[in-house]
XYZ file of N, CA and C in Angstrom:
678
model
N 0.833 -1.202 0.053
C -0.262 -0.343 0.036
C 0.482 1.409 0.388
N 0.641 2.106 -1.171
C 0.842 3.467 -0.746
C 0.975 4.264 0.244
N 1.515 4.644 1.063
C 1.729 5.922 1.761
C 1.931 7.904 1.309
N 1.247 8.257 1.463
C 1.805 10.138 1.250
C 2.160 10.506 2.281
N 3.452 11.104 1.958
C 3.037 12.761 3.352
C 2.811 13.679 2.899
N 2.845 13.753 1.877
C 1.936 15.173 1.500
C 1.489 15.206 -0.398
N 1.679 15.715 -0.612
C 0.341 15.922 -1.628
C 0.556 15.412 -3.160
N 0.318 14.371 -4.154
C 1.440 13.396 -5.140
C 1.623 14.698 -5.804
N 0.591 15.870 -6.470
C 0.871 17.197 -7.393
C 2.260 18.088 -6.251
N 2.511 17.579 -7.647
C 4.040 18.901 -7.545
C 3.176 20.071 -7.469
N 3.121 21.084 -6.370
C 2.110 22.005 -5.921
C 2.953 22.672 -4.318
N 3.236 23.683 -4.071
C 2.942 24.080 -2.314
C 2.434 24.385 -1.524
N 2.686 23.786 -1.442
C 1.518 24.041 0.434
C 1.043 24.518 1.022
N 2.311 25.873 0.949
C 1.654 27.166 1.782
C 1.871 28.162 0.929
N 1.351 29.461 1.114
C 1.756 30.413 0.317
C 3.446 31.191 -0.198
N 3.150 31.031 -1.690
C 4.968 31.728 -1.920
C 4.872 32.495 -0.666
N 6.357 32.691 -0.851
C 7.215 34.200 -0.141
C 7.003 34.588 -1.297
N 6.733 36.055 -0.755
C 6.594 37.785 -1.767
C 7.745 38.342 -1.259
N 9.184 38.857 -1.275
C 9.386 39.668 -0.405
C 10.149 41.005 -1.233
N 9.264 42.124 -1.159
C 10.009 43.303 -2.119
C 10.953 43.812 -1.810
N 11.683 44.529 -2.104
C 12.682 45.317 -1.626
C 12.363 47.213 -1.054
N 12.268 47.500 -0.584
C 12.015 48.971 -0.143
C 13.824 49.930 -0.515
N 13.045 50.913 -1.110
C 14.212 51.939 -1.156
C 15.116 51.756 -0.486
N 15.592 51.633 1.060
C 16.278 51.799 1.878
C 17.448 50.359 1.893
N 16.756 48.969 1.762
C 17.245 47.935 1.379
C 17.538 47.605 0.520
N 18.564 48.797 -0.491
C 19.417 48.703 -1.258
C 19.236 47.175 -2.378
N 20.495 46.318 -2.440
C 20.546 45.045 -3.441
C 19.591 44.247 -3.148
N 19.451 43.195 -1.680
C 18.740 42.366 -1.565
C 17.514 42.391 -0.873
N 16.074 42.358 -1.077
C 15.430 42.036 -0.193
C 15.243 41.234 1.190
N 14.621 42.285 2.244
C 15.186 41.944 3.189
C 14.473 40.048 3.602
N 15.071 39.412 5.049
C 14.449 38.161 4.428
C 16.036 37.395 3.717
N 16.649 38.068 3.156
C 18.075 37.177 2.497
C 18.532 38.043 2.386
N 19.969 36.729 2.322
C 21.044 37.439 2.033
C 21.877 37.003 0.797
N 23.121 37.121 0.523
C 23.779 36.425 -0.641
C 24.717 35.818 -0.221
N 24.276 34.446 -0.256
C 25.569 33.590 0.292
C 26.943 32.643 -0.988
N 27.253 31.788 -0.593
C 28.690 31.008 -1.293
C 27.587 31.165 -2.587
N 29.076 31.382 -4.137
C 28.463 30.858 -5.311
C 28.881 29.455 -5.600
N 28.063 28.472 -5.765
C 28.327 27.508 -6.139
C 28.776 27.216 -7.500
N 29.822 26.106 -8.043
C 30.090 25.646 -9.396
C 29.389 25.347 -10.085
N 28.542 25.799 -10.903
C 27.789 25.217 -11.914
C 28.010 25.402 -13.339
N 27.472 24.429 -14.235
C 27.743 24.640 -15.902
C 27.352 25.781 -16.286
N 28.158 26.429 -17.021
C 27.437 27.824 -17.905
C 26.867 27.039 -19.477
N 26.220 25.839 -19.288
C 26.082 25.592 -21.089
C 24.952 24.647 -20.563
N 24.372 23.652 -21.430
C 23.449 22.957 -20.815
C 24.318 21.488 -21.123
N 24.075 20.676 -19.785
C 24.305 19.452 -19.859
C 23.434 18.655 -19.630
N 23.516 17.230 -20.197
C 22.466 16.256 -20.476
C 23.728 15.435 -20.035
N 23.648 14.272 -19.595
C 24.616 13.066 -19.203
C 23.655 11.783 -18.687
N 24.068 10.859 -19.041
C 24.123 9.526 -18.078
C 24.315 8.941 -17.412
N 24.512 9.171 -15.665
C 24.981 9.062 -15.131
C 25.326 7.542 -14.829
N 24.323 7.322 -15.462
C 24.499 5.678 -15.163
C 23.336 4.786 -15.409
N 22.888 3.763 -15.332
C 21.904 3.233 -16.350
C 20.770 3.304 -15.511
N 19.508 3.589 -16.252
C 18.716 4.381 -15.592
C 18.219 5.918 -14.822
N 19.925 6.329 -14.486
C 19.436 7.911 -14.128
C 19.549 8.559 -14.857
N 19.940 9.888 -14.942
C 20.079 11.552 -15.973
C 19.659 12.746 -15.353
N 20.797 13.288 -15.521
C 21.021 14.310 -14.993
C 21.056 15.287 -16.410
N 20.443 16.306 -16.168
C 20.528 17.576 -16.929
C 19.986 19.377 -16.333
N 21.500 19.716 -16.486
C 21.262 21.551 -16.220
C 21.859 21.932 -17.562
N 20.447 22.849 -17.283
C 20.009 24.264 -18.703
C 20.282 25.449 -17.674
N 21.434 25.884 -17.630
C 21.842 27.540 -17.210
C 21.896 29.016 -18.608
N 20.515 29.229 -19.224
C 20.517 30.204 -20.655
C 20.931 30.875 -20.362
N 21.709 31.561 -20.517
C 22.367 33.178 -20.456
C 21.940 33.852 -21.845
N 21.830 35.085 -22.062
C 21.871 35.328 -24.111
C 23.043 36.390 -23.736
N 23.779 36.735 -22.451
C 25.171 38.013 -22.240
C 25.328 37.815 -20.690
N 25.957 38.504 -21.214
C 26.923 38.260 -18.993
C 25.731 39.073 -18.596
N 25.492 40.036 -18.603
C 24.173 40.627 -17.431
C 23.695 40.105 -17.492
N 22.426 38.534 -18.590
C 21.941 37.711 -17.669
C 22.686 36.951 -16.555
N 23.704 36.149 -17.010
C 24.736 35.665 -16.984
C 25.104 36.365 -14.717
N 25.115 36.684 -14.838
C 25.376 37.531 -13.542
C 23.747 37.955 -12.751
N 22.707 37.583 -13.581
C 21.735 37.952 -12.895
C 21.176 36.255 -12.447
N 21.240 35.491 -13.438
C 20.860 33.994 -12.388
C 22.315 33.729 -11.578
N 23.633 34.493 -11.878
C 24.476 34.417 -10.693
C 23.886 34.285 -9.294
N 23.495 35.892 -9.120
C 22.981 36.452 -7.888
C 21.638 35.566 -8.102
N 20.956 35.085 -8.799
C 19.754 34.535 -8.279
C 20.143 33.120 -7.668
N 20.546 32.519 -7.899
C 21.053 31.266 -7.194
C 22.049 31.396 -6.585
N 21.999 32.780 -5.863
C 23.152 32.839 -4.321
C 22.273 33.616 -3.309
N 21.204 33.474 -3.568
C 20.174 34.093 -2.542
C 20.008 33.161 -1.173
N 19.985 33.332 -0.647
C 19.316 32.229 0.723
C 18.820 33.039 1.645
N 17.579 32.307 2.135
C 16.484 32.833 3.047
C 17.228 32.461 4.155
N 16.904 33.796 5.346
C 17.595 33.818 6.867
C 17.163 32.359 7.357
N 17.934 31.473 7.635
C 17.892 30.538 8.620
C 16.332 30.571 9.871
N 16.076 32.149 10.084
C 14.781 31.600 11.188
C 13.824 31.620 10.365
N 12.962 32.176 8.796
C 12.538 32.147 8.489
C 11.559 30.415 7.946
N 13.090 29.399 7.812
C 12.902 27.770 7.430
C 12.404 27.533 9.355
N 13.073 28.313 10.217
C 12.993 27.885 11.186
C 11.668 28.332 11.899
N 11.271 29.124 11.541
C 9.649 29.556 11.543
C 8.371 28.863 10.876
N 8.855 28.557 9.934
C 8.228 27.989 9.368
C 8.287 26.285 9.549
N 8.819 25.451 10.132
C 8.987 24.190 10.593
C 8.487 24.646 12.250
N 8.526 25.230 12.788
C 7.701 26.016 13.908
C 5.852 25.562 13.960
N 5.683 25.308 12.611
C 4.170 25.329 12.353
C 3.719 23.691 12.364
N 4.327 23.199 12.140
C 4.378 21.295 11.801
C 3.443 21.019 13.028
N 2.596 19.678 12.200
C 1.848 19.879 14.025
C 1.940 17.861 14.777
N 3.054 16.878 13.042
C 2.629 16.149 13.507
C 3.965 15.529 14.300
N 4.243 15.036 15.427
C 5.683 14.602 16.092
C 6.742 13.877 15.106
N 6.468 13.152 14.193
C 7.905 12.237 13.273
C 7.833 13.311 12.858
N 7.605 14.139 12.039
C 7.808 15.439 10.937
C 8.745 16.717 11.788
N 7.996 16.983 13.063
C 9.093 17.394 14.141
C 10.017 17.707 14.231
N 9.779 16.019 14.347
C 11.422 15.767 15.084
C 12.076 15.660 13.834
N 12.003 15.945 12.787
C 12.487 15.084 11.775
C 13.650 16.563 11.548
N 12.366 17.505 11.781
C 12.425 18.540 11.023
C 13.722 19.250 12.262
N 14.047 18.881 13.909
C 14.164 19.462 14.488
C 15.953 19.272 13.940
N 16.144 18.155 14.271
C 16.985 16.517 13.480
C 18.141 17.585 11.862
N 17.096 18.434 11.502
C 17.410 18.431 10.431
C 18.067 20.066 9.938
N 17.522 20.857 11.490
C 18.355 22.247 11.731
C 19.568 22.218 11.744
N 20.028 21.172 12.935
C 21.602 20.680 13.045
C 22.406 21.139 11.878
N 21.904 20.445 10.475
C 22.923 20.092 9.880
C 23.795 21.872 9.159
N 25.180 21.510 9.073
C 25.973 22.301 8.951
C 25.613 23.216 7.008
N 26.049 24.461 7.478
C 25.958 24.905 6.063
C 24.861 25.993 5.407
N 25.130 26.806 4.637
C 23.933 28.029 4.388
C 22.565 27.739 3.826
N 20.778 27.305 4.528
C 20.303 26.609 4.466
C 19.999 27.463 3.864
N 19.435 25.930 2.798
C 18.100 25.998 0.933
C 17.187 25.171 1.504
N 17.531 23.995 2.607
C 16.779 22.820 2.227
C 15.492 22.613 3.661
N 14.339 21.711 3.239
C 13.139 22.052 4.361
C 13.350 20.762 5.123
N 13.141 19.391 4.261
C 13.196 18.228 5.490
C 14.124 17.522 4.543
N 14.279 16.021 5.136
C 15.042 14.963 4.979
C 14.066 13.362 4.211
N 13.849 13.206 3.342
C 12.930 11.877 2.778
C 14.056 11.229 2.914
N 13.722 9.767 3.111
C 14.820 8.704 2.643
C 16.129 9.123 1.766
N 17.051 10.024 3.062
C 18.447 10.210 2.729
C 18.580 11.168 1.813
N 17.522 12.061 1.090
C 17.408 13.106 0.448
C 16.639 14.616 1.174
N 17.759 14.960 1.448
C 17.136 17.097 1.447
C 15.921 16.996 0.204
N 14.754 17.177 1.134
C 13.800 18.473 -0.177
C 14.110 20.065 0.039
N 13.594 20.374 -0.879
C 13.989 22.124 -1.101
C 13.151 23.256 -0.717
N 14.144 23.908 0.053
C 12.705 25.348 0.925
C 12.976 26.563 -0.545
N 14.636 26.538 -0.721
C 14.886 27.327 -1.454
C 15.487 26.534 -3.263
N 15.303 27.365 -4.142
C 16.085 26.956 -5.055
C 17.446 27.165 -5.411
N 18.438 27.232 -5.121
C 19.640 27.535 -5.196
C 20.572 27.019 -6.068
N 21.441 27.646 -6.199
C 23.327 27.386 -6.634
C 23.700 26.121 -5.974
N 23.497 25.818 -4.804
C 23.681 25.125 -3.434
C 23.427 23.798 -3.321
N 21.536 24.140 -4.085
C 20.740 22.768 -3.955
C 20.959 22.342 -5.275
N 21.395 22.907 -6.173
C 21.645 21.696 -7.870
C 23.124 21.246 -7.646
N 23.837 22.086 -6.606
C 25.236 21.112 -6.652
C 25.124 19.277 -5.672
N 24.306 20.039 -4.642
C 24.137 18.878 -3.501
C 23.207 17.426 -4.437
N 21.975 17.924 -5.241
C 21.017 17.356 -6.026
C 22.011 16.139 -7.467
N 23.099 16.990 -7.963
C 23.476 16.717 -8.748
C 24.643 15.200 -8.079
N 24.960 15.955 -6.704
C 25.841 14.849 -6.280
C 25.680 13.380 -5.895
N 24.093 14.051 -5.313
C 23.584 13.147 -4.128
C 22.932 11.895 -5.663
N 22.787 12.401 -6.409
C 21.992 11.293 -7.374
C 22.916 10.682 -8.388
N 24.156 11.340 -8.441
C 25.790 9.923 -8.803
C 26.092 9.369 -7.908
N 25.537 9.726 -6.155
C 25.840 8.764 -5.223
C 25.481 7.697 -5.293
N 23.962 8.145 -5.486
C 22.609 6.655 -5.463
C 22.760 6.151 -6.588
N 23.219 6.907 -7.772
C 23.616 5.410 -9.029
C 24.519 4.775 -8.825
N 26.027 4.529 -7.967
C 26.656 4.640 -7.743
C 26.668 3.168 -6.700
N 25.692 2.921 -5.916
C 25.192 2.045 -5.143
C 24.304 1.328 -5.393
N 24.250 -0.276 -4.933
C 23.033 -1.159 -5.168
C 21.844 -0.671 -4.617
N 20.431 -1.117 -5.575
C 18.763 -0.452 -4.968
C 19.511 -1.142 -3.387
N 18.737 0.062 -1.995
C 17.996 -0.314 -1.736
C 16.983 -1.563 -1.145
N 15.942 -1.571 -2.162
C 15.132 -2.490 -2.007
C 14.869 -3.568 -2.401
N 15.860 -3.918 -3.071
C 16.052 -4.551 -3.494
C 15.997 -6.359 -2.925
N 16.539 -5.709 -1.430
C 16.314 -7.188 -0.546
C 14.386 -7.487 0.154
N 13.821 -6.219 -0.395
C 12.568 -6.374 -0.735
C 11.513 -6.910 -1.453
N 12.268 -6.337 -2.418
C 11.826 -6.522 -4.063
C 12.529 -7.547 -5.050
N 13.297 -8.438 -5.151
C 13.997 -8.687 -5.803
C 14.547 -8.767 -7.449
N 15.689 -8.333 -7.560
C 15.043 -8.450 -8.989
C 14.824 -6.636 -9.762
N 14.215 -6.096 -8.441
C 14.052 -4.798 -8.756
C 14.864 -3.273 -9.898
N 14.890 -2.331 -10.150
C 16.461 -1.649 -10.794
C 15.928 -0.596 -10.146
N 16.371 0.220 -9.913
C 16.811 2.101 -9.461
C 16.745 2.649 -10.687
N 15.802 4.052 -10.297
C 16.198 4.471 -11.351
C 15.833 6.214 -10.739
N 16.889 7.129 -11.389
C 16.956 8.551 -10.905
C 17.141 9.348 -12.209
N 16.090 11.252 -11.571
C 16.053 12.049 -12.755
C 16.460 13.228 -11.756
N 17.626 14.037 -11.950
C 17.146 15.094 -11.399
C 17.227 16.219 -12.753
N 16.731 17.248 -12.912
C 16.829 18.483 -14.011
C 16.913 19.735 -13.254
N 17.286 20.631 -13.875
C 16.924 22.036 -13.332
C 18.126 22.962 -14.695
N 16.890 24.203 -14.753
C 16.978 25.240 -15.522
C 17.239 26.556 -14.505
N 17.536 27.345 -15.810
C 18.103 29.218 -14.509
C 17.730 29.240 -16.575
N 16.961 30.122 -16.375
C 15.936 31.251 -17.782
C 16.205 32.387 -16.976
N 16.330 33.781 -18.375
C 15.638 35.098 -18.129
C 14.616 35.536 -18.623
N 13.915 35.909 -18.679
C 13.541 36.757 -18.794
C 12.080 38.570 -18.756
N 11.293 38.233 -19.801
C 11.080 39.713 -19.183
C 9.800 39.752 -18.081
N 9.311 40.896 -18.143
C 8.586 40.599 -17.551
C 7.546 40.352 -17.234
N 6.531 39.934 -16.728
C 5.564 38.898 -16.230
C 4.578 39.908 -16.022
N 2.980 39.234 -15.327
C 1.944 40.117 -15.266
C 2.062 40.214 -13.261
N 3.177 39.137 -13.077
C 3.251 39.379 -11.343
C 4.154 40.282 -11.390
N 5.086 40.330 -11.656
C 6.370 41.424 -11.700
C 5.811 42.483 -10.624
N 6.815 43.225 -9.523
C 6.938 44.268 -9.485
C 7.047 45.560 -10.080
N 6.860 46.281 -9.679
C 6.891 48.422 -10.449
C 8.399 47.673 -10.559
N 9.190 48.678 -12.193
C 9.862 48.592 -11.751
C 11.445 47.575 -12.149
N 10.842 46.421 -12.339
C 11.058 44.936 -13.099
C 11.458 45.021 -14.390
N 13.163 44.967 -14.613
C 13.415 44.861 -16.566
C 13.399 43.575 -16.368
N 13.927 42.358 -15.596
C 14.480 41.038 -16.013
C 13.809 39.966 -14.832
N 13.343 38.858 -15.395
C 13.168 38.037 -14.265
C 13.837 37.050 -14.729
N 14.275 36.154 -13.595
C 15.111 34.626 -13.314
C 14.327 33.844 -12.769
N 13.949 32.632 -13.932
C 13.055 32.014 -13.405
C 14.008 30.246 -13.026
N 14.359 29.925 -11.663
C 15.169 28.791 -11.426
C 13.872 27.583 -11.020
N 13.792 26.320 -12.024
C 13.401 25.639 -11.015
C 14.287 23.710 -11.720
N 13.800 23.228 -10.478
C 14.598 21.942 -10.389
C 13.487 20.708 -10.432
N 13.729 19.380 -10.652
C 12.898 18.691 -10.341
C 13.932 16.990 -9.988
N 13.252 16.520 -9.169
C 13.754 15.128 -8.316
C 13.165 13.819 -8.689
N 13.590 12.598 -8.982
C 12.837 11.057 -9.222
C 13.937 10.612 -8.858
N 13.482 9.870 -7.779
C 14.052 8.297 -7.844
C 12.345 7.815 -6.858
N 13.357 6.350 -7.691
C 12.389 5.245 -8.066
C 13.050 4.113 -7.466
N 13.069 3.195 -6.880
C 13.834 1.442 -6.480
C 12.250 0.328 -6.633
N 11.302 0.719 -7.018
C 10.323 -0.891 -6.935
C 9.042 -0.390 -6.598
N 7.937 -1.328 -6.918
C 6.598 -0.919 -7.119
C 6.138 -0.104 -5.893
N 6.457 -0.136 -5.177
C 6.571 0.520 -3.583
C 7.084 1.363 -3.229
N 8.524 1.999 -3.763
C 9.839 2.676 -3.487
C 9.730 3.668 -4.123
N 9.953 4.915 -4.109
C 9.365 6.140 -4.375
C 9.756 7.202 -4.074
N 9.811 8.617 -4.402
C 10.156 9.876 -4.140
C 10.397 10.624 -5.245
N 9.558 11.789 -5.433
C 9.641 12.686 -6.700
C 8.907 14.107 -6.041
N 9.797 15.600 -6.610
C 9.416 16.812 -6.081
C 9.589 17.494 -6.900
N 9.065 18.981 -7.523
C 9.482 19.700 -7.927
C 9.406 20.859 -7.184
N 10.308 22.725 -7.820
C 10.061 23.340 -6.440
C 10.874 24.220 -7.538
N 10.172 25.640 -7.361
C 10.959 26.716 -8.344
C 10.526 27.837 -7.764
N 11.519 29.528 -8.425
C 11.816 30.231 -7.792
C 11.919 30.997 -9.237
N 11.421 32.386 -8.716
C 11.669 33.629 -8.973
C 11.742 34.723 -9.093
N 13.080 34.987 -9.287
C 13.993 36.796 -8.325
C 13.930 37.647 -9.416
N 12.675 38.813 -9.430
C 12.948 40.236 -9.883
C 14.072 41.382 -9.957
N 14.691 41.653 -11.047
C 15.184 42.481 -10.756
C 15.165 43.995 -11.763
N 15.389 44.789 -11.039
C 15.543 45.891 -11.291
C 16.393 45.994 -13.165
N 16.272 47.492 -13.659
C 17.475 47.583 -15.109
C 18.679 47.718 -14.093
N 19.446 47.743 -13.286
C 20.140 48.037 -12.648
C 21.016 46.502 -11.714
N 20.192 45.747 -12.185
C 20.699 44.247 -11.426
C 20.460 44.224 -10.004
N 19.541 44.745 -9.272
C 19.126 45.032 -7.762
C 17.523 43.999 -7.568
N 18.072 44.026 -6.809
C 16.869 42.531 -6.811
C 15.607 42.981 -5.955
N 14.516 42.916 -6.446
C 13.162 44.186 -6.275
C 12.207 42.564 -5.437
N 12.969 41.507 -6.089
C 11.495 40.452 -4.989
C 11.792 39.116 -5.392
N 12.085 37.912 -4.543
C 11.663 36.807 -4.417
C 10.822 35.996 -4.249
N 10.258 34.549 -5.181
C 8.969 34.363 -5.418
C 8.929 32.834 -5.060
N 8.937 31.975 -4.570
C 8.847 30.601 -5.064
C 9.240 30.028 -3.726
N 10.323 30.646 -2.763
C 10.567 29.996 -1.554
C 8.866 29.858 -0.323
N 9.275 28.209 -0.390
C 8.791 27.552 1.064
C 8.843 26.027 1.356
N 7.915 25.113 1.321
C 7.615 23.915 2.036
C 7.025 23.836 0.886
N 8.213 22.131 0.303
C 7.944 21.461 -1.669
C 6.369 20.953 -0.908
N 5.713 20.084 -2.061
C 5.125 19.399 -1.736
C 5.791 17.979 -2.095
N 5.563 16.708 -1.508
C 6.523 15.649 -1.536
C 5.645 14.572 -2.087
N 6.212 13.725 -3.316
C 5.150 12.388 -3.606
C 6.272 11.785 -3.241
N 5.410 10.424 -2.253
C 6.120 9.320 -1.769
C 6.074 8.271 -1.811
N 5.977 6.898 -1.814
C 5.424 5.773 -1.931
C 5.958 4.727 -1.564
């Protein structure tokens, strides 16, 4: 029998965060800071990591300015306190304990929870892309952990990430010149009753000078698990 901890649809379960910079806040909206840069490919990458495991990364920029916008969008981290505040709203004891443990993990926090030794994303950042790329490779290099319950079962996995730059949309705050859209998707299956999947996205709104006006999309992800 399949069990689900959250909805099987790939949608946020909580309202998306939308933080607009005031004139006094400068380059970055309140609630965020610029963290460490991740080393990511500058062009599209599609790789068959192992049998049944695929990695796709596409960071698309038309020029150096768009490249800088993508780099900054990937380096924006929500303040740890905002994630801890969301965790305090969780009422299920098992999940609360898991969130308590995961909060002790070192590093600039972009993650929300830990499902089956895979972190789920609160924010899409360059660090999260590096993590999922490495995690997929590590899982692909090992045996299927579910094979002892389902002999002969093959495990499979996919990680996809895209970073693109767009013109202002209907949801853009006044003064928006560019919108950077970051999106990731993770799927891992290891048998008939063994799978985890989620997707998450972020939009970062920039003015003509390259200052960040708003960040949208960060929050608790929906996770499909069986």
